[in-house]
PDB file of C-alpha atoms and ligand atoms in Angstrom:
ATOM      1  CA  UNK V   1      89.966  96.795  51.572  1.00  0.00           C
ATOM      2  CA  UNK V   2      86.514  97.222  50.050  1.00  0.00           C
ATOM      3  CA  UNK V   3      84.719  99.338  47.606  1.00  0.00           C
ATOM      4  CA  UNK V   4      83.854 102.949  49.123  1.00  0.00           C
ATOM      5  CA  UNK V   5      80.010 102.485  48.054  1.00  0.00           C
ATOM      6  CA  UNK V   6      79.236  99.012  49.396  1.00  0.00           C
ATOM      7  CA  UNK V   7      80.788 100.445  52.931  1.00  0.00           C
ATOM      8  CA  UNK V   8      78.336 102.948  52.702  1.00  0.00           C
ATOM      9  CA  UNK V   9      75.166 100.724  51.870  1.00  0.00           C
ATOM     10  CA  UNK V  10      76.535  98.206  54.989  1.00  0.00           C
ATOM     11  CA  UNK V  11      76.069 101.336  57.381  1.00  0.00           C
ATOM     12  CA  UNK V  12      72.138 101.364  55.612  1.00  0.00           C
ATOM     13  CA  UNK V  13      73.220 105.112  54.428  1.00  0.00           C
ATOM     14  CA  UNK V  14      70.677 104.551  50.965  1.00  0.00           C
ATOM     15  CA  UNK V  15      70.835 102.630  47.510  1.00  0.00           C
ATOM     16  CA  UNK V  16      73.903 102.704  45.612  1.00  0.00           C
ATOM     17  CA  UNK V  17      72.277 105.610  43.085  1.00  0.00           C
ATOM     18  CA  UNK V  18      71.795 107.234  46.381  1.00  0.00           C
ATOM     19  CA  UNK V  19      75.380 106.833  47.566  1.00  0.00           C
ATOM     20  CA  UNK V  20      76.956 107.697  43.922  1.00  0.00           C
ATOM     21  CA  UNK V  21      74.825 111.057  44.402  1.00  0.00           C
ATOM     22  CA  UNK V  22      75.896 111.837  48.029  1.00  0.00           C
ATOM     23  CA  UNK V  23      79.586 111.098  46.797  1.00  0.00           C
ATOM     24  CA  UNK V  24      79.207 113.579  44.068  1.00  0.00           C
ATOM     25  CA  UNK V  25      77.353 116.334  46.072  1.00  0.00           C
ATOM     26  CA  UNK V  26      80.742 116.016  48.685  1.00  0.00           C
ATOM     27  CA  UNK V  27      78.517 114.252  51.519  1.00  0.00           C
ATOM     28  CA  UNK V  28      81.148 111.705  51.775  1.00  0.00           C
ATOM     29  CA  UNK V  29      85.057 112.108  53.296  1.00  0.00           C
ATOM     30  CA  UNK V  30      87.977 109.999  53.170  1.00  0.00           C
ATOM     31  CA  UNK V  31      91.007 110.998  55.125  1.00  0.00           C
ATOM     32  CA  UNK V  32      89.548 114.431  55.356  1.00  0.00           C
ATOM     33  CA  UNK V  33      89.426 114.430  51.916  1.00  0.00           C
ATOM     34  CA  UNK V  34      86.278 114.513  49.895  1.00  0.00           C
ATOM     35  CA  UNK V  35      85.530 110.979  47.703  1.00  0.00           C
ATOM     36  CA  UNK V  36      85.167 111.913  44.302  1.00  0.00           C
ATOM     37  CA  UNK V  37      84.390 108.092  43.126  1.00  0.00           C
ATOM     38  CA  UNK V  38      82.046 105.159  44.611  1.00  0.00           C
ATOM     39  CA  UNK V  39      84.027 102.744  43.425  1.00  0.00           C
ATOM     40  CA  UNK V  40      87.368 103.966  44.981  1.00  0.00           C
ATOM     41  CA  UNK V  41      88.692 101.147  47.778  1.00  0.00           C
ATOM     42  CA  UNK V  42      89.326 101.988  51.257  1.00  0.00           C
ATOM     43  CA  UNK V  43      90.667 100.315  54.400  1.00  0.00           C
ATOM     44  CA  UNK V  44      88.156  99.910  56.829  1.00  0.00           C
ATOM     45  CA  UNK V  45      90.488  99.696  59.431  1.00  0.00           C
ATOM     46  CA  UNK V  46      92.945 102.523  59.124  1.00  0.00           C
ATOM     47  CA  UNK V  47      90.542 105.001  56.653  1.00  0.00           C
ATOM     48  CA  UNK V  48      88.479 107.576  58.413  1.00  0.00           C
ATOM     49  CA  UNK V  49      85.251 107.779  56.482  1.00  0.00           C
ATOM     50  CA  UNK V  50      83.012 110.492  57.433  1.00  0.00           C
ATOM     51  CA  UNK V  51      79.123 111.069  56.025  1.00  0.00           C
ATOM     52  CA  UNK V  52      77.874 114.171  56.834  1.00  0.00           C
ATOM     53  CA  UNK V  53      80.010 115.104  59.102  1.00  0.00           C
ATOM     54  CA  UNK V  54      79.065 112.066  60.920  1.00  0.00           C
ATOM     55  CA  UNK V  55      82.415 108.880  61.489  1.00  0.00           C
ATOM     56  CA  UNK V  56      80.821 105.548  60.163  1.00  0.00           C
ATOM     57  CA  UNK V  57      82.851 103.430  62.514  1.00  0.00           C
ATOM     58  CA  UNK V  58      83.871  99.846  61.304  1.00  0.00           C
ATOM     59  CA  UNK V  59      83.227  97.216  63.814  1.00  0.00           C
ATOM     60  CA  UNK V  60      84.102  93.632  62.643  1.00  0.00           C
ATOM     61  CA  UNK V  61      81.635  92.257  65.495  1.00  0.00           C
ATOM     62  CA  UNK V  62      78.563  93.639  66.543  1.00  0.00           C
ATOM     63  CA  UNK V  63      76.339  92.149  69.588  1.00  0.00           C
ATOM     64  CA  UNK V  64      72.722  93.674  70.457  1.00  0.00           C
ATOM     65  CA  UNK V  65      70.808  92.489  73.383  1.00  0.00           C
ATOM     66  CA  UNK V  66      66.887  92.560  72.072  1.00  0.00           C
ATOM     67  CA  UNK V  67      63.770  91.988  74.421  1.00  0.00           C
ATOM     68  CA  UNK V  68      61.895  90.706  71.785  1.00  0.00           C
ATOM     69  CA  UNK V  69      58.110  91.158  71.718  1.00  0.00           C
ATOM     70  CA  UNK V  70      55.149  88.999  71.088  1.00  0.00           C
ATOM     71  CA  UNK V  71      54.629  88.676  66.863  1.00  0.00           C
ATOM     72  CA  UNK V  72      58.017  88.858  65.484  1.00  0.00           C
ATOM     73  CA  UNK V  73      59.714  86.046  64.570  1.00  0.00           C
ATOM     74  CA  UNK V  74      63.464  85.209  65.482  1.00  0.00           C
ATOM     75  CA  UNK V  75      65.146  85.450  61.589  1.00  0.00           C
ATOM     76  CA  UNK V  76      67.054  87.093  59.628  1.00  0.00           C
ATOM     77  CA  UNK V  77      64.268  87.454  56.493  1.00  0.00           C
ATOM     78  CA  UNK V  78      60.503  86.938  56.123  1.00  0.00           C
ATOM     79  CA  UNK V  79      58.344  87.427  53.621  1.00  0.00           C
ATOM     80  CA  UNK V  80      55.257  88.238  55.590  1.00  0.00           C
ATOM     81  CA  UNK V  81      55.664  88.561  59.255  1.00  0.00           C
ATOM     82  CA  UNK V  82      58.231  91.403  61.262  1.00  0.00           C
ATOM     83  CA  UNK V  83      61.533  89.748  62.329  1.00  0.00           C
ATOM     84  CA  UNK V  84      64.009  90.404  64.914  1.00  0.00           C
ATOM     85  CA  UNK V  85      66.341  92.471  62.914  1.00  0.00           C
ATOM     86  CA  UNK V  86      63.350  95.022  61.330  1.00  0.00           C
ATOM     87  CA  UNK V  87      63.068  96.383  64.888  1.00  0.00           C
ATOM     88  CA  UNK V  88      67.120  97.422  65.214  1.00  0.00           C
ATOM     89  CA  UNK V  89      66.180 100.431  63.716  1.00  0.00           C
ATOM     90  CA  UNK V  90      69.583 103.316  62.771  1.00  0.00           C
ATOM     91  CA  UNK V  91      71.953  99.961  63.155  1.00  0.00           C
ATOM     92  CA  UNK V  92      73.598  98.123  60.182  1.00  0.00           C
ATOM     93  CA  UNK V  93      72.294  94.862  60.459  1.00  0.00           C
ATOM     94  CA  UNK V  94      74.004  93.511  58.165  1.00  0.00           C
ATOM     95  CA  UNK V  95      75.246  89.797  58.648  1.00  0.00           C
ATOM     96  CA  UNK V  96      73.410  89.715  61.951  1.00  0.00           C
ATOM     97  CA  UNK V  97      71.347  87.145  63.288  1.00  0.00           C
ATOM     98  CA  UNK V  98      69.274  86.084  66.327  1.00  0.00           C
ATOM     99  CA  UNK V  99      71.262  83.668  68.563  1.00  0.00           C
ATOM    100  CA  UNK V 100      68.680  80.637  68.338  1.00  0.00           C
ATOM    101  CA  UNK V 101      64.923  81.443  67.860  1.00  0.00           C
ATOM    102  CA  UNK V 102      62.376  82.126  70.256  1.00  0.00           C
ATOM    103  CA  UNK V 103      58.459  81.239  69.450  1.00  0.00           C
ATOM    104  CA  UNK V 104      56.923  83.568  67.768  1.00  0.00           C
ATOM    105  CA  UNK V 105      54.790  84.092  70.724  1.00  0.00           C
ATOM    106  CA  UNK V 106      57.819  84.157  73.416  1.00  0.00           C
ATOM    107  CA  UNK V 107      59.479  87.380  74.728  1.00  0.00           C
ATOM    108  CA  UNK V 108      62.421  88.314  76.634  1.00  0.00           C
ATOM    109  CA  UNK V 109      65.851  88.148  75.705  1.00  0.00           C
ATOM    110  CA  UNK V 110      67.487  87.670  72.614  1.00  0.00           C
ATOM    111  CA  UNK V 111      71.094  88.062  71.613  1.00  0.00           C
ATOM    112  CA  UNK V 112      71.695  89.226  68.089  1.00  0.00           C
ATOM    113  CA  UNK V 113      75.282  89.203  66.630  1.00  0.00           C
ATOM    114  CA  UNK V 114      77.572  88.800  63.070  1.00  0.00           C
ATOM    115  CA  UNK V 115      79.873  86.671  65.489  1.00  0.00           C
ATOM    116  CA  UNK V 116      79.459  83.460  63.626  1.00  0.00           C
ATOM    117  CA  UNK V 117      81.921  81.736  66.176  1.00  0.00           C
ATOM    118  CA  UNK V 118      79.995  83.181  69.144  1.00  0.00           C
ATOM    119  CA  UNK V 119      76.627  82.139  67.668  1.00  0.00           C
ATOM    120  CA  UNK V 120      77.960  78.062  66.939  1.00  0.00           C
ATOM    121  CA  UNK V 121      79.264  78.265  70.609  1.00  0.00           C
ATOM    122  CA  UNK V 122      76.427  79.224  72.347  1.00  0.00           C
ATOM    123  CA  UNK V 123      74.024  77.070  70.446  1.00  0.00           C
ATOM    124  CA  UNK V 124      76.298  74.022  70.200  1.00  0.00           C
ATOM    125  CA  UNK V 125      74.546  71.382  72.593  1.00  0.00           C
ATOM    126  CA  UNK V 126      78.210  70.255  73.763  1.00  0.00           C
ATOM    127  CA  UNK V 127      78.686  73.321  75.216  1.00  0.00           C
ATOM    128  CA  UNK V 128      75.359  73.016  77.118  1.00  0.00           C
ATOM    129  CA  UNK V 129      74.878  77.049  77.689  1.00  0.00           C
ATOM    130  CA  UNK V 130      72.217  77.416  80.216  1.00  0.00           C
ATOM    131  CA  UNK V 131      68.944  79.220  79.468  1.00  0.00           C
ATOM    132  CA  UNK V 132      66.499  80.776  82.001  1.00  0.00           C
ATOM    133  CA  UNK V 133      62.847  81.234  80.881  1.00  0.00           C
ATOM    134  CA  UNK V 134      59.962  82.562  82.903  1.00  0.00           C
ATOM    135  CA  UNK V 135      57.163  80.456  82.309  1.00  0.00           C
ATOM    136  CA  UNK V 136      53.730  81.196  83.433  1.00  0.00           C
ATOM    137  CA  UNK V 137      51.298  78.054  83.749  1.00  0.00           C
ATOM    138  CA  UNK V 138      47.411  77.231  83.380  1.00  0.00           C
ATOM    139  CA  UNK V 139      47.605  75.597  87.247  1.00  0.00           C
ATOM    140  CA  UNK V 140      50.017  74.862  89.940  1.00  0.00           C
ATOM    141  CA  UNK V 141      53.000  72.051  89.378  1.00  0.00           C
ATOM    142  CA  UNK V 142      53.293  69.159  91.997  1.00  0.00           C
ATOM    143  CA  UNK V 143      56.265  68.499  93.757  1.00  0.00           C
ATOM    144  CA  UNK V 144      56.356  65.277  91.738  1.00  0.00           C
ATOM    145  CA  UNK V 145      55.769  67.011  88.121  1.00  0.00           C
ATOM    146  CA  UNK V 146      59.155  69.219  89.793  1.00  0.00           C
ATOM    147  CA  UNK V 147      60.943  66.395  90.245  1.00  0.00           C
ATOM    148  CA  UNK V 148      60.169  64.841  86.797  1.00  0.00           C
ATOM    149  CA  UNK V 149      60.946  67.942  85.010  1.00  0.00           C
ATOM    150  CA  UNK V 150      64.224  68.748  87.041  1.00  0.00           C
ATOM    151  CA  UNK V 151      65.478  64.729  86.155  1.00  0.00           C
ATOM    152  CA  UNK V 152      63.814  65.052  82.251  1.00  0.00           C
ATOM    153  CA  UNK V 153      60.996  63.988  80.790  1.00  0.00           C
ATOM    154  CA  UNK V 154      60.243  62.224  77.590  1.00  0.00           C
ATOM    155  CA  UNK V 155      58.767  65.326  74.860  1.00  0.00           C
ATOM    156  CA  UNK V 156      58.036  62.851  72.123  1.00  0.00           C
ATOM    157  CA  UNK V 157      61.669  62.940  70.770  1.00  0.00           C
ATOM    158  CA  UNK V 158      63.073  59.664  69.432  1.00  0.00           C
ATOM    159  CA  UNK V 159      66.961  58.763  69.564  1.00  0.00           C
ATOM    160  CA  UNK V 160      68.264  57.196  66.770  1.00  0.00           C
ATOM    161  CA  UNK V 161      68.117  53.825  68.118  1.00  0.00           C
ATOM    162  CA  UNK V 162      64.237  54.036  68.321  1.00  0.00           C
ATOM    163  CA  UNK V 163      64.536  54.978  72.301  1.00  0.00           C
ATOM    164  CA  UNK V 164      62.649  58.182  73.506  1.00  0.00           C
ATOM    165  CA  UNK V 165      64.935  61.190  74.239  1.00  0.00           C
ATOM    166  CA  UNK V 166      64.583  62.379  77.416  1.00  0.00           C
ATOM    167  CA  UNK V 167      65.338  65.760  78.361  1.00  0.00           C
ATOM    168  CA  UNK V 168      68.035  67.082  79.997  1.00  0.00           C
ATOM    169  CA  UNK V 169      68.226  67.140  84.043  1.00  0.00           C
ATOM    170  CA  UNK V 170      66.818  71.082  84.438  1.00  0.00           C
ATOM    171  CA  UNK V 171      66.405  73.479  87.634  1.00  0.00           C
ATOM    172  CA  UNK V 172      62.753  74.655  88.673  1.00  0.00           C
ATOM    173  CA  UNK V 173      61.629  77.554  90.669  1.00  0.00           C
ATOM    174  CA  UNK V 174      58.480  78.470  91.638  1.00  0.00           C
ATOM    175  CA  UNK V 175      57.413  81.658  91.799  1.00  0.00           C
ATOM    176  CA  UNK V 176      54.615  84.064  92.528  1.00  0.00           C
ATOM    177  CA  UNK V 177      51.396  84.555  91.264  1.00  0.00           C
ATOM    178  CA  UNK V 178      51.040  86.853  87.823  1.00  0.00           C
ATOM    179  CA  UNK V 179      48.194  89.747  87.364  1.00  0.00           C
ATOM    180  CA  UNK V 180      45.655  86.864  86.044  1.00  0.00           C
ATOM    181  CA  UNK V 181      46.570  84.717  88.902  1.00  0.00           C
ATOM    182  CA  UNK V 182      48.388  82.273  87.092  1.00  0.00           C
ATOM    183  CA  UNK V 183      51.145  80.451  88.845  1.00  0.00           C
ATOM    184  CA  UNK V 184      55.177  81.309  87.461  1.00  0.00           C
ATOM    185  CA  UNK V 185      57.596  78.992  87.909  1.00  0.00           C
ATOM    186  CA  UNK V 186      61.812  79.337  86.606  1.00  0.00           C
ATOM    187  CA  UNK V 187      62.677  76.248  84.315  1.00  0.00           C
ATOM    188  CA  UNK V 188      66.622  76.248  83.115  1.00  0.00           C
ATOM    189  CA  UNK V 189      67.664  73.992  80.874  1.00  0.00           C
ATOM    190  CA  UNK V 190      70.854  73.565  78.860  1.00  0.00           C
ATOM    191  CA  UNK V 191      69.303  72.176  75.691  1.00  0.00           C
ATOM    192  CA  UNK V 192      67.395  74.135  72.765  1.00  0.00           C
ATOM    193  CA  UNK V 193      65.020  72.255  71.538  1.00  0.00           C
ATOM    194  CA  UNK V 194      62.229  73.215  69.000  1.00  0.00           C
ATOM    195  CA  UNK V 195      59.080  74.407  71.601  1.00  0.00           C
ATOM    196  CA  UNK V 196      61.027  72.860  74.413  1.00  0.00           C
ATOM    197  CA  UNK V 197      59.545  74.363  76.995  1.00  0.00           C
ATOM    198  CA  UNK V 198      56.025  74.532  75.734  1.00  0.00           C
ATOM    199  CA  UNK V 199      56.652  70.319  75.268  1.00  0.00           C
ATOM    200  CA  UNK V 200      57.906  69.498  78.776  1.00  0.00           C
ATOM    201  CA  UNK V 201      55.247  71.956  80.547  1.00  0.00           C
ATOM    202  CA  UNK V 202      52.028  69.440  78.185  1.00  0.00           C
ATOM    203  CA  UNK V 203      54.184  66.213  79.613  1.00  0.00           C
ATOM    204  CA  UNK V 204      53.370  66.763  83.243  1.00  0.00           C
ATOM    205  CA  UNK V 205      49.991  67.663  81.722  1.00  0.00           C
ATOM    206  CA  UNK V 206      50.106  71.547  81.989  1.00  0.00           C
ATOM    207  CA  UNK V 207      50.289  74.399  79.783  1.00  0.00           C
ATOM    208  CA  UNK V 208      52.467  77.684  79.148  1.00  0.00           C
ATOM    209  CA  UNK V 209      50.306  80.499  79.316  1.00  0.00           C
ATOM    210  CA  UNK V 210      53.380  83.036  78.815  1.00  0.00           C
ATOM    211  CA  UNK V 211      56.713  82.441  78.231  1.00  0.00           C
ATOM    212  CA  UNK V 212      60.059  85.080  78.201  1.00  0.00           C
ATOM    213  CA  UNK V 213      63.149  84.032  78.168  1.00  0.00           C
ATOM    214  CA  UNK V 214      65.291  86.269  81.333  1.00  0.00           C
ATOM    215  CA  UNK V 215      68.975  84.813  80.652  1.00  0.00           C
ATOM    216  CA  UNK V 216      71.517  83.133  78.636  1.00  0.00           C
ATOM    217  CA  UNK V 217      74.744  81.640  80.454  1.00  0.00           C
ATOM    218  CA  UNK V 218      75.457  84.810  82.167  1.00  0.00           C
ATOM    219  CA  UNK V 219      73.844  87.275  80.250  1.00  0.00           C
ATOM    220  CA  UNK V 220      70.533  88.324  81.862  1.00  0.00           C
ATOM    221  CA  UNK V 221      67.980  90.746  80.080  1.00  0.00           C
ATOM    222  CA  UNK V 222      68.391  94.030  81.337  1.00  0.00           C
ATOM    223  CA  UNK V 223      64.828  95.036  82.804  1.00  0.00           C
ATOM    224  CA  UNK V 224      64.605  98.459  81.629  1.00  0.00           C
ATOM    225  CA  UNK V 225      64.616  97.366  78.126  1.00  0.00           C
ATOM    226  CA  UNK V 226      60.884  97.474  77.122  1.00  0.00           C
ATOM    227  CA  UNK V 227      59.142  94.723  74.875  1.00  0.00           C
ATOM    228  CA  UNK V 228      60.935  95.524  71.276  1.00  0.00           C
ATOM    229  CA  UNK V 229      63.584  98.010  72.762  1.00  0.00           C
ATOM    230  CA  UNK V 230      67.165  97.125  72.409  1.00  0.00           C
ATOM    231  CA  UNK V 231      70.607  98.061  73.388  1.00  0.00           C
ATOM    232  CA  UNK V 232      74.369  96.763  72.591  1.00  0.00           C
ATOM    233  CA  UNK V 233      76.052  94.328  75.503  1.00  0.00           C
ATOM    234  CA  UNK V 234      77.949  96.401  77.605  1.00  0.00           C
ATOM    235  CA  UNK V 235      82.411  94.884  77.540  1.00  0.00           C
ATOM    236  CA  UNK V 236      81.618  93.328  80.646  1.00  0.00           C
ATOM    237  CA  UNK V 237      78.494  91.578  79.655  1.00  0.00           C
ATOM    238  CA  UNK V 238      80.561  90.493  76.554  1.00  0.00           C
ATOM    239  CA  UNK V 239      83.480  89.192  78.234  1.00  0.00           C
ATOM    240  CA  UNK V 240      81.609  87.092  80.735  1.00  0.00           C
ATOM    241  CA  UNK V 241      79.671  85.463  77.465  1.00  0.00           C
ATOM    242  CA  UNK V 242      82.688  84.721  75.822  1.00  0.00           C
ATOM    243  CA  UNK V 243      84.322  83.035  79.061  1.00  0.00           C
ATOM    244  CA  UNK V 244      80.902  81.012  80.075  1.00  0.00           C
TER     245      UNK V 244
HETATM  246  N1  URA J   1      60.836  76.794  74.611  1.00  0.00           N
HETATM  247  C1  URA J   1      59.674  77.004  73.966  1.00  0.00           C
HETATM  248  O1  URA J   1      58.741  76.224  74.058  1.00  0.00           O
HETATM  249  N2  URA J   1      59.580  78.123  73.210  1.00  0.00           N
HETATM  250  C2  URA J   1      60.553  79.027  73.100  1.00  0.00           C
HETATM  251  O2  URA J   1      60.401  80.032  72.414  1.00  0.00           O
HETATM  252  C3  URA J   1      61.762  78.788  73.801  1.00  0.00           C
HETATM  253  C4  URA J   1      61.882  77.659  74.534  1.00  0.00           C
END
């Protein structure tokens, strides 16, 4: 049960003096019936609210697939700079957040949920989720600089007992040539650390020129999503997350 006015404000419908005036003016119905008071409770579950005419649907979960752009950053809040949830525009973001963070300066795909469980599972390095990242490189990788990036390769990270921690064993693919003529290669890995891929691309003495990020475990970003275009995960794409 919760109050009828914050249920409104969670679906982004206006302020609470806004809601207390829609409420009065007979904008809002509950049960078919119109709300007289903002601070009536409903159930979200069994109640049928209507605003405008329109159902506001309660989901408990919520779980957006995002092709995020270059310049926004991967949080919930920021003083300054766009984040990931400004550009879900019409949605109640509400208790959402990105699933890990992407650079600032990295695209491609980015899963945004309220599914706190979802989130720690995903993220947790036990559960070693894979992630696929299209990486596009100032020159050409050996076979050797494969081989040392595919085993791991020491990013500067220390272990606690003073020895370096070496990455992960990873999969590499090369792959064409982009626009500029810059050679793109497909790095997995199953870890998520801070500028990970940026760090083991400098310690085979290379650089990333562009990076996007194409899957997670076995969700892959959907191609016809533009740069800063969304859409929600389809019940398939969510069931094979929640089983990977
Ligand atoms: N690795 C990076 O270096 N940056 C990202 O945004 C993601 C992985």
């Amino acid at each position: 049960m919760q109050r009828l006015d914050k249920y409104l404000a969670d679906f982004g419908i206006g302020t609470r003096k806004q809601i207390k005036e829609h409420i009065k003016n007979g904008a809002v119905t509950v049960n078919g019936t119109p709300a007289h008071k903002a601070d009536m409770h409903i159930d979200e579950y069994t109640d049928k609210v209507f605003f405008m005419g329109k159902e506001l649907v309660f989901e408990k979960y919520r779980y957006y697939m995002l092709n995020k752009p270059d310049g926004v950053i991967s949080a919930t809040k920021d003083g300054r700079t766009k984040t990931v949830l400004n550009l879900l525009k019409d949605e109640n973001i509400k208790g959402l957040s990105p699933v890990g963070r992407l650079d600032i300066d990295t695209e491609g795909l980015l899963l945004i949920t309220n599914d706190g469980q979802m989130i720690h599972r995903l993220l947790s390095p036990s559960f070693h989720v894979d992630k696929e990242y299209e990486v596009h490189l100032e020159h050409e990788l050996s076979d050797s600089d494969i081989e040392l990036l595919e085993k791991g390769v020491d990013i500067g990270d220390v272990q606690k007992n003073g020895t370096p921690d070496i990455t992960m064993p990873a999969t590499l693919k090369k792959g064409d040539y982009d626009k500029e003529g810059y050679p793109v290669v497909y790095l997995t890995i199953c870890e998520g650390r801070f500028h990970q891929v940026k760090r083991m691309m400098e310690a085979v003495n290379n650089k990333v020129i562009y990076l996007k990020r194409i899957r997670m475990g076995t969700l892959l970003l959907d191609s016809s999503l533009a740069p800063s275009q969304y859409r929600r995960l389809t019940d398939d794409e969510l069931k094979s997350l929640k089983d990977c």
